[in-house]
Short mmCIF file of N, CA and C in Angstrom, two decimals:
data_model
loop_
_atom_site.label_atom_id
_atom_site.label_comp_id
_atom_site.label_asym_id
_atom_site.label_seq_id
_atom_site.Cartn_x
_atom_site.Cartn_y
_atom_site.Cartn_z
N PHE T 297 148.32 58.23 37.01
CA PHE T 297 148.40 57.49 35.76
C PHE T 297 148.25 55.99 36.01
N GLN T 298 148.80 55.50 37.12
CA GLN T 298 148.69 54.08 37.44
C GLN T 298 147.24 53.66 37.62
N GLU T 299 146.41 54.54 38.20
CA GLU T 299 145.00 54.21 38.38
C GLU T 299 144.33 54.05 37.02
N ASP T 300 144.67 54.91 36.05
CA ASP T 300 144.11 54.80 34.71
C ASP T 300 144.50 53.49 34.05
N MET T 301 145.75 53.07 34.25
CA MET T 301 146.21 51.81 33.67
C MET T 301 145.43 50.64 34.26
N GLY T 302 145.19 50.68 35.58
CA GLY T 302 144.43 49.61 36.22
C GLY T 302 143.01 49.56 35.70
N PHE T 303 142.41 50.73 35.55
CA PHE T 303 141.05 50.79 35.01
C PHE T 303 141.02 50.26 33.58
N GLY T 304 141.99 50.68 32.77
CA GLY T 304 142.06 50.21 31.38
C GLY T 304 142.20 48.70 31.29
N ARG T 305 143.04 48.15 32.16
CA ARG T 305 143.22 46.70 32.17
C ARG T 305 141.93 46.00 32.56
N SER T 306 141.23 46.55 33.55
CA SER T 306 139.99 45.91 33.97
C SER T 306 138.93 45.98 32.87
N VAL T 307 138.90 47.09 32.13
CA VAL T 307 137.95 47.21 31.02
C VAL T 307 138.29 46.20 29.93
N ILE T 308 139.57 46.09 29.61
CA ILE T 308 139.98 45.13 28.58
C ILE T 308 139.64 43.71 29.01
N CYS T 309 139.96 43.37 30.25
CA CYS T 309 139.67 42.01 30.74
C CYS T 309 138.17 41.74 30.73
N SER T 310 137.39 42.70 31.19
CA SER T 310 135.93 42.52 31.19
C SER T 310 135.41 42.35 29.78
N SER T 311 135.91 43.16 28.87
CA SER T 311 135.46 43.08 27.48
C SER T 311 135.83 41.74 26.86
N LEU T 312 137.05 41.28 27.13
CA LEU T 312 137.46 40.00 26.58
C LEU T 312 136.60 38.86 27.13
N MET T 313 136.22 38.95 28.40
CA MET T 313 135.34 37.93 28.96
C MET T 313 133.99 37.96 28.25
N ILE T 314 133.48 39.14 27.99
CA ILE T 314 132.19 39.25 27.31
C ILE T 314 132.31 38.77 25.87
N PHE T 315 133.41 39.14 25.19
CA PHE T 315 133.58 38.73 23.80
C PHE T 315 133.75 37.22 23.68
N ASN T 316 134.18 36.57 24.75
CA ASN T 316 134.33 35.12 24.74
C ASN T 316 133.09 34.40 25.21
N TYR T 317 132.02 35.12 25.48
CA TYR T 317 130.75 34.51 25.90
C TYR T 317 130.26 33.57 24.81
N ARG T 318 129.86 32.40 25.21
CA ARG T 318 129.36 31.43 24.25
C ARG T 318 127.91 31.09 24.58
N PRO T 319 126.99 31.42 23.70
CA PRO T 319 125.60 31.04 23.95
C PRO T 319 125.47 29.52 23.96
N VAL T 320 124.42 29.04 24.56
CA VAL T 320 124.22 27.60 24.69
C VAL T 320 124.18 26.92 23.32
N ASN T 321 123.54 27.54 22.35
CA ASN T 321 123.45 26.90 21.03
C ASN T 321 124.70 27.10 20.19
N GLY T 322 125.61 27.97 20.58
CA GLY T 322 126.92 28.09 19.97
C GLY T 322 127.00 28.85 18.66
N GLN T 323 125.95 28.93 17.89
CA GLN T 323 125.96 29.63 16.61
C GLN T 323 127.07 29.15 15.68
N ASN T 324 127.61 27.96 15.91
CA ASN T 324 128.64 27.35 15.06
C ASN T 324 129.93 28.16 14.97
N LEU T 325 130.15 29.10 15.87
CA LEU T 325 131.39 29.87 15.89
C LEU T 325 132.21 29.43 17.09
N THR T 326 133.42 28.96 16.85
CA THR T 326 134.26 28.42 17.91
C THR T 326 135.61 29.12 17.91
N ASP T 327 136.39 28.89 18.98
CA ASP T 327 137.76 29.39 19.01
C ASP T 327 138.49 28.81 17.80
N GLY T 328 139.25 29.64 17.15
CA GLY T 328 140.00 29.19 15.99
C GLY T 328 139.17 29.04 14.73
N PHE T 329 137.95 29.56 14.72
CA PHE T 329 137.05 29.42 13.57
C PHE T 329 137.69 29.95 12.29
N TYR T 330 138.44 31.04 12.40
CA TYR T 330 139.07 31.64 11.22
C TYR T 330 140.54 31.25 11.08
N SER T 331 140.99 30.21 11.76
CA SER T 331 142.41 29.87 11.77
C SER T 331 142.96 29.53 10.38
N VAL T 332 142.14 29.04 9.49
CA VAL T 332 142.60 28.74 8.13
C VAL T 332 142.37 29.93 7.20
N ALA T 333 141.15 30.47 7.21
CA ALA T 333 140.81 31.57 6.29
C ALA T 333 141.52 32.87 6.64
N CYS T 334 141.69 33.14 7.93
CA CYS T 334 142.34 34.38 8.37
C CYS T 334 143.02 34.12 9.71
N PRO T 335 144.19 33.51 9.69
CA PRO T 335 144.84 33.08 10.92
C PRO T 335 145.09 34.19 11.94
N LEU T 336 145.19 35.42 11.49
CA LEU T 336 145.49 36.52 12.40
C LEU T 336 144.23 37.25 12.88
N ALA T 337 143.05 36.77 12.52
CA ALA T 337 141.80 37.48 12.84
C ALA T 337 141.67 37.77 14.33
N GLU T 338 141.85 36.76 15.17
CA GLU T 338 141.66 36.96 16.61
C GLU T 338 142.67 37.93 17.18
N SER T 339 143.93 37.84 16.76
CA SER T 339 144.94 38.76 17.29
C SER T 339 144.73 40.17 16.75
N ILE T 340 144.25 40.30 15.51
CA ILE T 340 143.97 41.64 14.96
C ILE T 340 142.87 42.31 15.76
N VAL T 341 141.80 41.58 16.04
CA VAL T 341 140.69 42.14 16.82
C VAL T 341 141.17 42.50 18.22
N ARG T 342 141.92 41.59 18.86
CA ARG T 342 142.40 41.83 20.23
C ARG T 342 143.28 43.07 20.28
N GLU T 343 144.25 43.18 19.38
CA GLU T 343 145.18 44.31 19.40
C GLU T 343 144.48 45.62 19.03
N THR T 344 143.54 45.57 18.11
CA THR T 344 142.79 46.77 17.74
C THR T 344 141.98 47.28 18.92
N MET T 345 141.31 46.36 19.62
CA MET T 345 140.51 46.76 20.77
C MET T 345 141.40 47.32 21.88
N LYS T 346 142.54 46.71 22.11
CA LYS T 346 143.47 47.24 23.12
C LYS T 346 143.87 48.68 22.78
N ALA T 347 144.19 48.91 21.51
CA ALA T 347 144.61 50.25 21.08
C ALA T 347 143.49 51.27 21.30
N TYR T 348 142.27 50.92 20.95
CA TYR T 348 141.15 51.85 21.14
C TYR T 348 140.89 52.12 22.62
N PHE T 349 140.99 51.09 23.46
CA PHE T 349 140.77 51.30 24.89
C PHE T 349 141.83 52.21 25.48
N LEU T 350 143.07 52.12 24.99
CA LEU T 350 144.12 53.00 25.50
C LEU T 350 143.92 54.44 25.05
N ILE T 351 143.41 54.64 23.84
CA ILE T 351 143.18 55.99 23.32
C ILE T 351 141.95 56.61 23.96
N GLN T 352 140.88 55.83 24.06
CA GLN T 352 139.60 56.35 24.54
C GLN T 352 138.96 55.34 25.50
N PRO T 353 139.34 55.37 26.78
CA PRO T 353 138.85 54.38 27.74
C PRO T 353 137.32 54.34 27.88
N ASN T 354 136.64 55.43 27.58
CA ASN T 354 135.19 55.43 27.74
C ASN T 354 134.47 54.77 26.56
N ILE T 355 135.21 54.12 25.69
CA ILE T 355 134.59 53.41 24.57
C ILE T 355 133.95 52.09 25.03
N ALA T 356 134.31 51.64 26.22
CA ALA T 356 133.81 50.34 26.71
C ALA T 356 132.28 50.23 26.69
N PRO T 357 131.53 51.21 27.20
CA PRO T 357 130.07 51.07 27.17
C PRO T 357 129.51 50.95 25.74
N ALA T 358 130.08 51.68 24.81
CA ALA T 358 129.61 51.60 23.42
C ALA T 358 129.90 50.22 22.83
N MET T 359 131.07 49.67 23.14
CA MET T 359 131.41 48.34 22.63
C MET T 359 130.52 47.27 23.25
N LEU T 360 130.22 47.42 24.54
CA LEU T 360 129.32 46.45 25.18
C LEU T 360 127.94 46.50 24.55
N LYS T 361 127.45 47.70 24.27
CA LYS T 361 126.14 47.83 23.63
C LYS T 361 126.16 47.21 22.23
N LEU T 362 127.19 47.50 21.47
CA LEU T 362 127.33 46.93 20.13
C LEU T 362 127.37 45.41 20.20
N HIS T 363 128.18 44.89 21.10
CA HIS T 363 128.31 43.44 21.22
C HIS T 363 126.99 42.81 21.65
N TYR T 364 126.31 43.44 22.58
CA TYR T 364 125.02 42.91 23.03
C TYR T 364 124.02 42.91 21.87
N SER T 365 123.94 44.02 21.15
CA SER T 365 122.97 44.14 20.06
C SER T 365 123.26 43.15 18.94
N ASP T 366 124.52 42.95 18.62
CA ASP T 366 124.87 42.10 17.48
C ASP T 366 125.00 40.64 17.86
N CYS T 367 125.43 40.35 19.08
CA CYS T 367 125.75 38.96 19.41
C CYS T 367 124.74 38.28 20.33
N PHE T 368 124.36 38.93 21.40
CA PHE T 368 123.51 38.25 22.37
C PHE T 368 122.11 38.03 21.85
N VAL T 369 121.63 38.89 21.00
CA VAL T 369 120.24 38.80 20.55
C VAL T 369 120.06 37.73 19.48
N GLU T 370 120.88 37.77 18.43
CA GLU T 370 120.68 36.85 17.31
C GLU T 370 121.91 36.02 16.96
N GLY T 371 122.89 35.97 17.81
CA GLY T 371 124.10 35.24 17.50
C GLY T 371 125.15 36.16 16.90
N CYS T 372 126.39 35.92 17.22
CA CYS T 372 127.46 36.83 16.86
C CYS T 372 128.00 36.54 15.46
N ASP T 373 127.89 37.51 14.57
CA ASP T 373 128.48 37.35 13.25
C ASP T 373 129.36 38.53 12.86
N GLY T 374 129.35 39.59 13.64
CA GLY T 374 130.19 40.75 13.37
C GLY T 374 129.75 41.58 12.18
N SER T 375 128.58 41.32 11.64
CA SER T 375 128.16 42.01 10.42
C SER T 375 127.98 43.51 10.60
N VAL T 376 127.78 43.98 11.82
CA VAL T 376 127.65 45.43 12.02
C VAL T 376 128.97 46.15 11.81
N LEU T 377 130.05 45.41 11.72
CA LEU T 377 131.36 46.02 11.55
C LEU T 377 131.80 46.07 10.09
N ILE T 378 131.08 45.43 9.19
CA ILE T 378 131.45 45.39 7.78
C ILE T 378 131.06 46.70 7.10
N SER T 379 132.01 47.31 6.42
CA SER T 379 131.75 48.58 5.74
C SER T 379 131.16 48.34 4.35
N GLY T 380 130.35 49.28 3.90
CA GLY T 380 129.77 49.20 2.56
C GLY T 380 128.43 49.90 2.53
N PRO T 381 127.94 50.23 1.34
CA PRO T 381 126.70 51.01 1.23
C PRO T 381 125.44 50.23 1.61
N ASN T 382 125.45 48.91 1.51
CA ASN T 382 124.26 48.12 1.79
C ASN T 382 124.50 47.11 2.91
N THR T 383 125.24 47.51 3.92
CA THR T 383 125.54 46.59 5.02
C THR T 383 124.78 46.99 6.26
N GLU T 384 124.84 46.11 7.25
CA GLU T 384 124.16 46.38 8.51
C GLU T 384 124.71 47.62 9.20
N LYS T 385 125.99 47.92 8.95
CA LYS T 385 126.63 49.08 9.56
C LYS T 385 125.93 50.38 9.17
N THR T 386 125.39 50.44 7.95
CA THR T 386 124.73 51.66 7.48
C THR T 386 123.21 51.53 7.46
N ALA T 387 122.68 50.48 8.06
CA ALA T 387 121.23 50.23 8.01
C ALA T 387 120.43 51.36 8.63
N ASP T 388 120.85 51.88 9.78
CA ASP T 388 120.11 52.97 10.43
C ASP T 388 120.08 54.21 9.55
N ALA T 389 121.19 54.54 8.94
CA ALA T 389 121.25 55.73 8.07
C ALA T 389 120.33 55.55 6.86
N ARG T 390 120.34 54.36 6.27
CA ARG T 390 119.47 54.11 5.12
C ARG T 390 118.00 54.15 5.53
N HIS T 391 117.70 53.58 6.70
CA HIS T 391 116.32 53.54 7.18
C HIS T 391 115.80 54.96 7.43
N GLN T 392 116.63 55.81 8.02
CA GLN T 392 116.21 57.18 8.32
C GLN T 392 115.99 57.99 7.06
N LYS T 393 116.74 57.72 6.00
CA LYS T 393 116.57 58.44 4.74
C LYS T 393 115.23 58.12 4.08
N THR T 394 114.75 56.89 4.25
CA THR T 394 113.52 56.49 3.58
C THR T 394 112.27 56.90 4.34
N ASP T 395 112.41 57.24 5.61
CA ASP T 395 111.25 57.64 6.43
C ASP T 395 110.83 59.06 6.16
#
């Protein structure tokens, strides 16, 4: 069990390092960006990710792919995580229906 805990911690640490990656141009998103509009945003994301990693440690590769696709390519806005019928989260499903 201790080995699993060590692996989980390393996955969380690695993920947090990647989530804190700042592109050279910055995309105008900084630490504390939501401190007024949603002061708990960063802690909510951190605690939610910790909980998912503890439940399903193999989620790390999927999260890295998601983060790479949404953030590294065009700047990080988190829009793939927003729920709704016409959001980026459901874009693939909508696209496949029209083909």
